[in-house]
PDB file of N, CA, C and O in Angstrom:
ATOM      1  N   MET A   1     165.422 -11.788   8.694  1.00 40.00           N
ATOM      2  CA  MET A   1     165.322 -13.236   8.681  1.00 40.00           C
ATOM      3  C   MET A   1     164.517 -13.663   7.429  1.00 40.00           C
ATOM      4  O   MET A   1     163.517 -13.127   7.076  1.00 40.00           O
ATOM      5  N   ARG A   2     165.082 -14.728   6.808  1.00 46.00           N
ATOM      6  CA  ARG A   2     164.455 -15.228   5.589  1.00 46.00           C
ATOM      7  C   ARG A   2     163.420 -16.321   5.908  1.00 46.00           C
ATOM      8  O   ARG A   2     163.647 -17.163   6.760  1.00 46.00           O
ATOM      9  N   HIS A   3     162.309 -16.322   5.220  1.00 44.00           N
ATOM     10  CA  HIS A   3     161.259 -17.290   5.403  1.00 44.00           C
ATOM     11  C   HIS A   3     161.634 -18.566   4.646  1.00 44.00           C
ATOM     12  O   HIS A   3     161.894 -18.464   3.403  1.00 44.00           O
ATOM     13  N   ARG A   4     161.635 -19.723   5.235  1.00 45.00           N
ATOM     14  CA  ARG A   4     161.984 -20.973   4.548  1.00 45.00           C
ATOM     15  C   ARG A   4     160.779 -21.865   4.253  1.00 45.00           C
ATOM     16  O   ARG A   4     160.972 -22.976   3.833  1.00 45.00           O
ATOM     17  N   GLY A   5     159.578 -21.411   4.495  1.00 47.00           N
ATOM     18  CA  GLY A   5     158.422 -22.237   4.296  1.00 47.00           C
ATOM     19  C   GLY A   5     158.288 -22.882   2.921  1.00 47.00           C
ATOM     20  O   GLY A   5     158.062 -24.031   2.751  1.00 47.00           O
ATOM     21  N   GLY A   6     158.572 -22.063   1.877  1.00 52.00           N
ATOM     22  CA  GLY A   6     158.468 -22.577   0.529  1.00 52.00           C
ATOM     23  C   GLY A   6     159.580 -23.624   0.244  1.00 52.00           C
ATOM     24  O   GLY A   6     159.398 -24.554  -0.485  1.00 52.00           O
ATOM     25  N   ARG A   7     160.706 -23.480   0.866  1.00 57.00           N
ATOM     26  CA  ARG A   7     161.840 -24.393   0.704  1.00 57.00           C
ATOM     27  C   ARG A   7     161.451 -25.822   1.192  1.00 57.00           C
ATOM     28  O   ARG A   7     161.836 -26.810   0.611  1.00 57.00           O
ATOM     29  N   PHE A   8     160.706 -25.865   2.295  1.00 53.00           N
ATOM     30  CA  PHE A   8     160.286 -27.129   2.876  1.00 53.00           C
ATOM     31  C   PHE A   8     159.528 -27.933   1.828  1.00 53.00           C
ATOM     32  O   PHE A   8     159.775 -29.132   1.675  1.00 53.00           O
ATOM     33  N   PHE A   9     158.571 -27.286   1.131  1.00 57.00           N
ATOM     34  CA  PHE A   9     157.772 -28.027   0.145  1.00 57.00           C
ATOM     35  C   PHE A   9     158.600 -28.519  -1.042  1.00 57.00           C
ATOM     36  O   PHE A   9     158.371 -29.591  -1.550  1.00 57.00           O
ATOM     37  N   VAL A  10     159.611 -27.700  -1.484  1.00 59.00           N
ATOM     38  CA  VAL A  10     160.475 -28.107  -2.538  1.00 59.00           C
ATOM     39  C   VAL A  10     161.232 -29.353  -2.094  1.00 59.00           C
ATOM     40  O   VAL A  10     161.325 -30.310  -2.869  1.00 59.00           O
ATOM     41  N   GLU A  11     161.727 -29.356  -0.895  1.00 64.00           N
ATOM     42  CA  GLU A  11     162.501 -30.546  -0.401  1.00 64.00           C
ATOM     43  C   GLU A  11     161.570 -31.738  -0.284  1.00 64.00           C
ATOM     44  O   GLU A  11     161.994 -32.859  -0.602  1.00 64.00           O
ATOM     45  N   GLU A  12     160.336 -31.576   0.096  1.00 61.00           N
ATOM     46  CA  GLU A  12     159.394 -32.704   0.207  1.00 61.00           C
ATOM     47  C   GLU A  12     159.119 -33.309  -1.145  1.00 61.00           C
ATOM     48  O   GLU A  12     159.083 -34.521  -1.309  1.00 61.00           O
ATOM     49  N   ILE A  13     158.942 -32.461  -2.123  1.00 57.00           N
ATOM     50  CA  ILE A  13     158.685 -32.958  -3.488  1.00 57.00           C
ATOM     51  C   ILE A  13     159.910 -33.662  -4.043  1.00 57.00           C
ATOM     52  O   ILE A  13     159.809 -34.746  -4.595  1.00 57.00           O
ATOM     53  N   ARG A  14     161.070 -33.069  -3.863  1.00 62.00           N
ATOM     54  CA  ARG A  14     162.316 -33.701  -4.354  1.00 62.00           C
ATOM     55  C   ARG A  14     162.524 -35.041  -3.651  1.00 62.00           C
ATOM     56  O   ARG A  14     163.024 -36.016  -4.284  1.00 62.00           O
ATOM     57  N   ALA A  15     162.212 -35.134  -2.351  1.00 60.00           N
ATOM     58  CA  ALA A  15     162.349 -36.432  -1.631  1.00 60.00           C
ATOM     59  C   ALA A  15     161.470 -37.466  -2.250  1.00 60.00           C
ATOM     60  O   ALA A  15     161.791 -38.648  -2.270  1.00 60.00           O
ATOM     61  N   ALA A  16     160.325 -37.094  -2.767  1.00 59.00           N
ATOM     62  CA  ALA A  16     159.413 -38.052  -3.403  1.00 59.00           C
ATOM     63  C   ALA A  16     159.814 -38.292  -4.850  1.00 59.00           C
ATOM     64  O   ALA A  16     159.185 -39.117  -5.527  1.00 59.00           O
ATOM     65  N   ARG A  17     160.845 -37.613  -5.331  1.00 64.00           N
ATOM     66  CA  ARG A  17     161.349 -37.779  -6.662  1.00 64.00           C
ATOM     67  C   ARG A  17     160.294 -37.472  -7.751  1.00 64.00           C
ATOM     68  O   ARG A  17     160.171 -38.233  -8.693  1.00 64.00           O
ATOM     69  N   GLN A  18     159.501 -36.429  -7.510  1.00 63.00           N
ATOM     70  CA  GLN A  18     158.525 -36.003  -8.477  1.00 63.00           C
ATOM     71  C   GLN A  18     158.807 -34.617  -8.967  1.00 63.00           C
ATOM     72  O   GLN A  18     159.387 -33.781  -8.257  1.00 63.00           O
ATOM     73  N   PRO A  19     158.458 -34.324 -10.223  1.00 65.00           N
ATOM     74  CA  PRO A  19     158.637 -32.963 -10.713  1.00 65.00           C
ATOM     75  C   PRO A  19     157.881 -31.960  -9.925  1.00 65.00           C
ATOM     76  O   PRO A  19     156.761 -32.281  -9.467  1.00 65.00           O
ATOM     77  N   LEU A  20     158.375 -30.781  -9.782  1.00 60.00           N
ATOM     78  CA  LEU A  20     157.739 -29.731  -9.069  1.00 60.00           C
ATOM     79  C   LEU A  20     156.640 -29.031  -9.952  1.00 60.00           C
ATOM     80  O   LEU A  20     157.023 -28.545 -11.002  1.00 60.00           O
ATOM     81  N   PRO A  21     155.377 -29.141  -9.562  1.00 65.00           N
ATOM     82  CA  PRO A  21     154.357 -28.452 -10.350  1.00 65.00           C
ATOM     83  C   PRO A  21     154.463 -26.943 -10.236  1.00 65.00           C
ATOM     84  O   PRO A  21     155.070 -26.443  -9.309  1.00 65.00           O
ATOM     85  N   GLY A  22     153.890 -26.186 -11.202  1.00 76.00           N
ATOM     86  CA  GLY A  22     153.921 -24.737 -11.122  1.00 76.00           C
ATOM     87  C   GLY A  22     153.265 -24.200  -9.855  1.00 76.00           C
ATOM     88  O   GLY A  22     153.720 -23.244  -9.261  1.00 76.00           O
ATOM     89  N   SER A  23     152.168 -24.857  -9.466  1.00 84.00           N
ATOM     90  CA  SER A  23     151.466 -24.485  -8.191  1.00 84.00           C
ATOM     91  C   SER A  23     150.595 -25.666  -7.802  1.00 84.00           C
ATOM     92  O   SER A  23     150.406 -26.562  -8.563  1.00 84.00           O
ATOM     93  N   VAL A  24     150.130 -25.605  -6.560  1.00 86.00           N
ATOM     94  CA  VAL A  24     149.265 -26.656  -6.128  1.00 86.00           C
ATOM     95  C   VAL A  24     147.968 -26.634  -6.998  1.00 86.00           C
ATOM     96  O   VAL A  24     147.438 -27.701  -7.295  1.00 86.00           O
ATOM     97  N   ASP A  25     147.467 -25.451  -7.303  1.00 89.00           N
ATOM     98  CA  ASP A  25     146.283 -25.384  -8.122  1.00 89.00           C
ATOM     99  C   ASP A  25     146.489 -25.969  -9.500  1.00 89.00           C
ATOM    100  O   ASP A  25     145.577 -26.699 -10.005  1.00 89.00           O
ATOM    101  N   ASP A  26     147.673 -25.829 -10.062  1.00 88.00           N
ATOM    102  CA  ASP A  26     147.980 -26.442 -11.330  1.00 88.00           C
ATOM    103  C   ASP A  26     147.981 -27.969 -11.198  1.00 88.00           C
ATOM    104  O   ASP A  26     147.491 -28.665 -12.099  1.00 88.00           O
ATOM    105  N   ALA A  27     148.600 -28.471 -10.141  1.00 89.00           N
ATOM    106  CA  ALA A  27     148.627 -29.888  -9.907  1.00 89.00           C
ATOM    107  C   ALA A  27     147.229 -30.469  -9.773  1.00 89.00           C
ATOM    108  O   ALA A  27     146.858 -31.504 -10.412  1.00 89.00           O
ATOM    109  N   ILE A  28     146.380 -29.850  -9.004  1.00 92.00           N
ATOM    110  CA  ILE A  28     144.986 -30.259  -8.844  1.00 92.00           C
ATOM    111  C   ILE A  28     144.243 -30.229 -10.085  1.00 92.00           C
ATOM    112  O   ILE A  28     143.513 -31.169 -10.457  1.00 92.00           O
ATOM    113  N   ALA A  29     144.426 -29.203 -10.885  1.00 92.00           N
ATOM    114  CA  ALA A  29     143.722 -29.105 -12.168  1.00 92.00           C
ATOM    115  C   ALA A  29     144.136 -30.213 -13.107  1.00 92.00           C
ATOM    116  O   ALA A  29     143.303 -30.815 -13.831  1.00 92.00           O
ATOM    117  N   ASP A  30     145.464 -30.497 -13.154  1.00 91.00           N
ATOM    118  CA  ASP A  30     145.977 -31.590 -14.029  1.00 91.00           C
ATOM    119  C   ASP A  30     145.368 -32.940 -13.605  1.00 91.00           C
ATOM    120  O   ASP A  30     144.926 -33.693 -14.436  1.00 91.00           O
ATOM    121  N   ILE A  31     145.325 -33.218 -12.301  1.00 93.00           N
ATOM    122  CA  ILE A  31     144.792 -34.488 -11.805  1.00 93.00           C
ATOM    123  C   ILE A  31     143.294 -34.553 -12.095  1.00 93.00           C
ATOM    124  O   ILE A  31     142.789 -35.588 -12.548  1.00 93.00           O
ATOM    125  N   ALA A  32     142.578 -33.483 -11.786  1.00 94.00           N
ATOM    126  CA  ALA A  32     141.125 -33.469 -11.989  1.00 94.00           C
ATOM    127  C   ALA A  32     140.787 -33.676 -13.481  1.00 94.00           C
ATOM    128  O   ALA A  32     139.796 -34.360 -13.771  1.00 94.00           O
ATOM    129  N   THR A  33     141.562 -33.112 -14.358  1.00 93.00           N
ATOM    130  CA  THR A  33     141.284 -33.270 -15.795  1.00 93.00           C
ATOM    131  C   THR A  33     141.385 -34.704 -16.263  1.00 93.00           C
ATOM    132  O   THR A  33     140.585 -35.175 -17.050  1.00 93.00           O
ATOM    133  N   ILE A  34     142.384 -35.426 -15.726  1.00 94.00           N
ATOM    134  CA  ILE A  34     142.590 -36.764 -16.130  1.00 94.00           C
ATOM    135  C   ILE A  34     141.755 -37.801 -15.361  1.00 94.00           C
ATOM    136  O   ILE A  34     141.144 -38.676 -15.924  1.00 94.00           O
ATOM    137  N   PHE A  35     141.716 -37.636 -14.043  1.00 95.00           N
ATOM    138  CA  PHE A  35     141.052 -38.674 -13.221  1.00 95.00           C
ATOM    139  C   PHE A  35     139.625 -38.318 -12.743  1.00 95.00           C
ATOM    140  O   PHE A  35     138.911 -39.115 -12.218  1.00 95.00           O
ATOM    141  N   HIS A  36     139.260 -37.049 -12.992  1.00 95.00           N
ATOM    142  CA  HIS A  36     137.857 -36.595 -12.644  1.00 95.00           C
ATOM    143  C   HIS A  36     137.518 -36.712 -11.141  1.00 95.00           C
ATOM    144  O   HIS A  36     136.380 -37.075 -10.834  1.00 95.00           O
ATOM    145  N   TRP A  37     138.491 -36.454 -10.301  1.00 93.00           N
ATOM    146  CA  TRP A  37     138.273 -36.547  -8.858  1.00 93.00           C
ATOM    147  C   TRP A  37     137.623 -35.251  -8.348  1.00 93.00           C
ATOM    148  O   TRP A  37     137.923 -34.136  -8.917  1.00 93.00           O
ATOM    149  N   PRO A  38     136.769 -35.313  -7.345  1.00 92.00           N
ATOM    150  CA  PRO A  38     136.130 -34.117  -6.798  1.00 92.00           C
ATOM    151  C   PRO A  38     137.125 -33.322  -5.935  1.00 92.00           C
ATOM    152  O   PRO A  38     138.181 -33.877  -5.511  1.00 92.00           O
ATOM    153  N   PRO A  39     136.907 -32.040  -5.701  1.00 87.00           N
ATOM    154  CA  PRO A  39     137.785 -31.258  -4.941  1.00 87.00           C
ATOM    155  C   PRO A  39     138.081 -31.789  -3.485  1.00 87.00           C
ATOM    156  O   PRO A  39     139.194 -31.647  -2.986  1.00 87.00           O
ATOM    157  N   SER A  40     137.153 -32.505  -2.922  1.00 90.00           N
ATOM    158  CA  SER A  40     137.383 -33.090  -1.593  1.00 90.00           C
ATOM    159  C   SER A  40     138.480 -34.122  -1.585  1.00 90.00           C
ATOM    160  O   SER A  40     139.071 -34.416  -0.513  1.00 90.00           O
ATOM    161  N   ALA A  41     138.840 -34.682  -2.705  1.00 92.00           N
ATOM    162  CA  ALA A  41     139.881 -35.717  -2.731  1.00 92.00           C
ATOM    163  C   ALA A  41     141.268 -35.142  -2.446  1.00 92.00           C
ATOM    164  O   ALA A  41     142.183 -35.935  -2.076  1.00 92.00           O
ATOM    165  N   TYR A  42     141.442 -33.859  -2.573  1.00 90.00           N
ATOM    166  CA  TYR A  42     142.790 -33.294  -2.391  1.00 90.00           C
ATOM    167  C   TYR A  42     143.035 -32.664  -1.022  1.00 90.00           C
ATOM    168  O   TYR A  42     144.182 -32.369  -0.655  1.00 90.00           O
ATOM    169  N   SER A  43     141.972 -32.443  -0.234  1.00 86.00           N
ATOM    170  CA  SER A  43     142.128 -31.671   0.965  1.00 86.00           C
ATOM    171  C   SER A  43     143.124 -32.247   1.997  1.00 86.00           C
ATOM    172  O   SER A  43     143.821 -31.524   2.667  1.00 86.00           O
ATOM    173  N   ALA A  44     143.157 -33.586   2.112  1.00 87.00           N
ATOM    174  CA  ALA A  44     144.043 -34.172   3.124  1.00 87.00           C
ATOM    175  C   ALA A  44     145.293 -34.810   2.491  1.00 87.00           C
ATOM    176  O   ALA A  44     146.082 -35.414   3.183  1.00 87.00           O
ATOM    177  N   MET A  45     145.486 -34.617   1.195  1.00 89.00           N
ATOM    178  CA  MET A  45     146.570 -35.230   0.488  1.00 89.00           C
ATOM    179  C   MET A  45     147.891 -34.464   0.780  1.00 89.00           C
ATOM    180  O   MET A  45     147.966 -33.254   0.553  1.00 89.00           O
ATOM    181  N   PRO A  46     148.919 -35.218   1.245  1.00 88.00           N
ATOM    182  CA  PRO A  46     150.228 -34.526   1.400  1.00 88.00           C
ATOM    183  C   PRO A  46     150.760 -34.047   0.041  1.00 88.00           C
ATOM    184  O   PRO A  46     150.381 -34.586  -0.988  1.00 88.00           O
ATOM    185  N   LEU A  47     151.586 -32.990   0.136  1.00 85.00           N
ATOM    186  CA  LEU A  47     152.101 -32.417  -1.119  1.00 85.00           C
ATOM    187  C   LEU A  47     152.856 -33.429  -2.003  1.00 85.00           C
ATOM    188  O   LEU A  47     152.721 -33.443  -3.226  1.00 85.00           O
ATOM    189  N   ALA A  48     153.632 -34.295  -1.362  1.00 84.00           N
ATOM    190  CA  ALA A  48     154.375 -35.302  -2.149  1.00 84.00           C
ATOM    191  C   ALA A  48     153.442 -36.258  -2.846  1.00 84.00           C
ATOM    192  O   ALA A  48     153.686 -36.625  -3.985  1.00 84.00           O
ATOM    193  N   GLU A  49     152.326 -36.615  -2.258  1.00 90.00           N
ATOM    194  CA  GLU A  49     151.367 -37.527  -2.880  1.00 90.00           C
ATOM    195  C   GLU A  49     150.632 -36.741  -4.045  1.00 90.00           C
ATOM    196  O   GLU A  49     150.463 -37.318  -5.112  1.00 90.00           O
ATOM    197  N   LEU A  50     150.330 -35.468  -3.799  1.00 90.00           N
ATOM    198  CA  LEU A  50     149.742 -34.674  -4.849  1.00 90.00           C
ATOM    199  C   LEU A  50     150.692 -34.621  -6.069  1.00 90.00           C
ATOM    200  O   LEU A  50     150.227 -34.789  -7.226  1.00 90.00           O
ATOM    201  N   ALA A  51     151.971 -34.449  -5.838  1.00 87.00           N
ATOM    202  CA  ALA A  51     152.932 -34.361  -6.953  1.00 87.00           C
ATOM    203  C   ALA A  51     152.999 -35.696  -7.665  1.00 87.00           C
ATOM    204  O   ALA A  51     153.133 -35.772  -8.834  1.00 87.00           O
ATOM    205  N   SER A  52     152.891 -36.798  -6.927  1.00 89.00           N
ATOM    206  CA  SER A  52     152.957 -38.114  -7.501  1.00 89.00           C
ATOM    207  C   SER A  52     151.722 -38.353  -8.411  1.00 89.00           C
ATOM    208  O   SER A  52     151.883 -38.836  -9.547  1.00 89.00           O
ATOM    209  N   TRP A  53     150.542 -37.966  -7.919  1.00 92.00           N
ATOM    210  CA  TRP A  53     149.363 -38.118  -8.763  1.00 92.00           C
ATOM    211  C   TRP A  53     149.386 -37.204  -9.960  1.00 92.00           C
ATOM    212  O   TRP A  53     148.935 -37.550 -11.044  1.00 92.00           O
ATOM    213  N   ARG A  54     149.953 -36.017  -9.792  1.00 90.00           N
ATOM    214  CA  ARG A  54     150.085 -35.066 -10.867  1.00 90.00           C
ATOM    215  C   ARG A  54     150.983 -35.624 -11.995  1.00 90.00           C
ATOM    216  O   ARG A  54     150.638 -35.568 -13.197  1.00 90.00           O
ATOM    217  N   GLU A  55     152.088 -36.313 -11.612  1.00 89.00           N
ATOM    218  CA  GLU A  55     152.953 -36.930 -12.538  1.00 89.00           C
ATOM    219  C   GLU A  55     152.229 -38.088 -13.276  1.00 89.00           C
ATOM    220  O   GLU A  55     152.368 -38.261 -14.478  1.00 89.00           O
ATOM    221  N   ALA A  56     151.481 -38.868 -12.557  1.00 92.00           N
ATOM    222  CA  ALA A  56     150.693 -39.905 -13.130  1.00 92.00           C
ATOM    223  C   ALA A  56     149.703 -39.421 -14.159  1.00 92.00           C
ATOM    224  O   ALA A  56     149.510 -39.920 -15.244  1.00 92.00           O
ATOM    225  N   ALA A  57     149.066 -38.250 -13.830  1.00 93.00           N
ATOM    226  CA  ALA A  57     148.168 -37.601 -14.729  1.00 93.00           C
ATOM    227  C   ALA A  57     148.869 -37.153 -16.004  1.00 93.00           C
ATOM    228  O   ALA A  57     148.377 -37.275 -17.132  1.00 93.00           O
ATOM    229  N   ARG A  58     150.058 -36.510 -15.778  1.00 89.00           N
ATOM    230  CA  ARG A  58     150.814 -36.066 -16.914  1.00 89.00           C
ATOM    231  C   ARG A  58     151.193 -37.200 -17.869  1.00 89.00           C
ATOM    232  O   ARG A  58     151.028 -37.063 -19.097  1.00 89.00           O
ATOM    233  N   LEU A  59     151.694 -38.299 -17.315  1.00 91.00           N
ATOM    234  CA  LEU A  59     152.038 -39.410 -18.136  1.00 91.00           C
ATOM    235  C   LEU A  59     150.824 -39.977 -18.852  1.00 91.00           C
ATOM    236  O   LEU A  59     150.925 -40.345 -20.029  1.00 91.00           O
ATOM    237  N   ARG A  60     149.719 -40.091 -18.192  1.00 93.00           N
ATOM    238  CA  ARG A  60     148.488 -40.675 -18.827  1.00 93.00           C
ATOM    239  C   ARG A  60     148.032 -39.777 -19.908  1.00 93.00           C
ATOM    240  O   ARG A  60     147.416 -40.198 -20.915  1.00 93.00           O
ATOM    241  N   SER A  61     148.199 -38.456 -19.749  1.00 90.00           N
ATOM    242  CA  SER A  61     147.678 -37.524 -20.797  1.00 90.00           C
ATOM    243  C   SER A  61     148.515 -37.565 -22.088  1.00 90.00           C
ATOM    244  O   SER A  61     148.023 -37.132 -23.115  1.00 90.00           O
ATOM    245  N   GLY A  62     149.751 -38.081 -21.982  1.00 85.00           N
ATOM    246  CA  GLY A  62     150.614 -38.132 -23.140  1.00 85.00           C
ATOM    247  C   GLY A  62     151.320 -36.774 -23.384  1.00 85.00           C
ATOM    248  O   GLY A  62     151.937 -36.606 -24.411  1.00 85.00           O
ATOM    249  N   ALA A  63     151.188 -35.829 -22.448  1.00 73.00           N
ATOM    250  CA  ALA A  63     151.860 -34.570 -22.571  1.00 73.00           C
ATOM    251  C   ALA A  63     153.373 -34.673 -22.517  1.00 73.00           C
ATOM    252  O   ALA A  63     153.922 -35.560 -21.843  1.00 73.00           O
ATOM    253  N   ALA A  64     154.041 -33.825 -23.266  1.00 65.00           N
ATOM    254  CA  ALA A  64     155.498 -33.752 -23.256  1.00 65.00           C
ATOM    255  C   ALA A  64     155.950 -33.150 -21.910  1.00 65.00           C
ATOM    256  O   ALA A  64     155.155 -32.474 -21.235  1.00 65.00           O
ATOM    257  N   ASP A  65     157.213 -33.398 -21.558  1.00 58.00           N
ATOM    258  CA  ASP A  65     157.724 -32.782 -20.362  1.00 58.00           C
ATOM    259  C   ASP A  65     157.614 -31.279 -20.444  1.00 58.00           C
ATOM    260  O   ASP A  65     157.832 -30.685 -21.487  1.00 58.00           O
ATOM    261  N   ASP A  66     157.216 -30.696 -19.314  1.00 51.00           N
ATOM    262  CA  ASP A  66     157.047 -29.242 -19.295  1.00 51.00           C
ATOM    263  C   ASP A  66     158.261 -28.590 -18.626  1.00 51.00           C
ATOM    264  O   ASP A  66     158.179 -27.486 -18.125  1.00 51.00           O
ATOM    265  N   GLU A  67     159.396 -29.226 -18.626  1.00 48.00           N
ATOM    266  CA  GLU A  67     160.584 -28.651 -18.013  1.00 48.00           C
ATOM    267  C   GLU A  67     161.606 -28.290 -19.054  1.00 48.00           C
ATOM    268  O   GLU A  67     161.618 -28.638 -20.135  1.00 48.00           O
TER     269      GLU A  67
END
């Protein structure tokens, strides 16, 4: 039997129409670098919201698309 847990998160991110980060840690690092939020800010954040904030951080940083 194949595990589909990872697929669920991909579908959640795509439903939010946000780019898929390399990892949750990468997304948190990107957000923290731009917005300077403490680690506690991410603990209850749904993955789709995390991806949305990561995209906002990417846009604010002026970074080129990483895809």
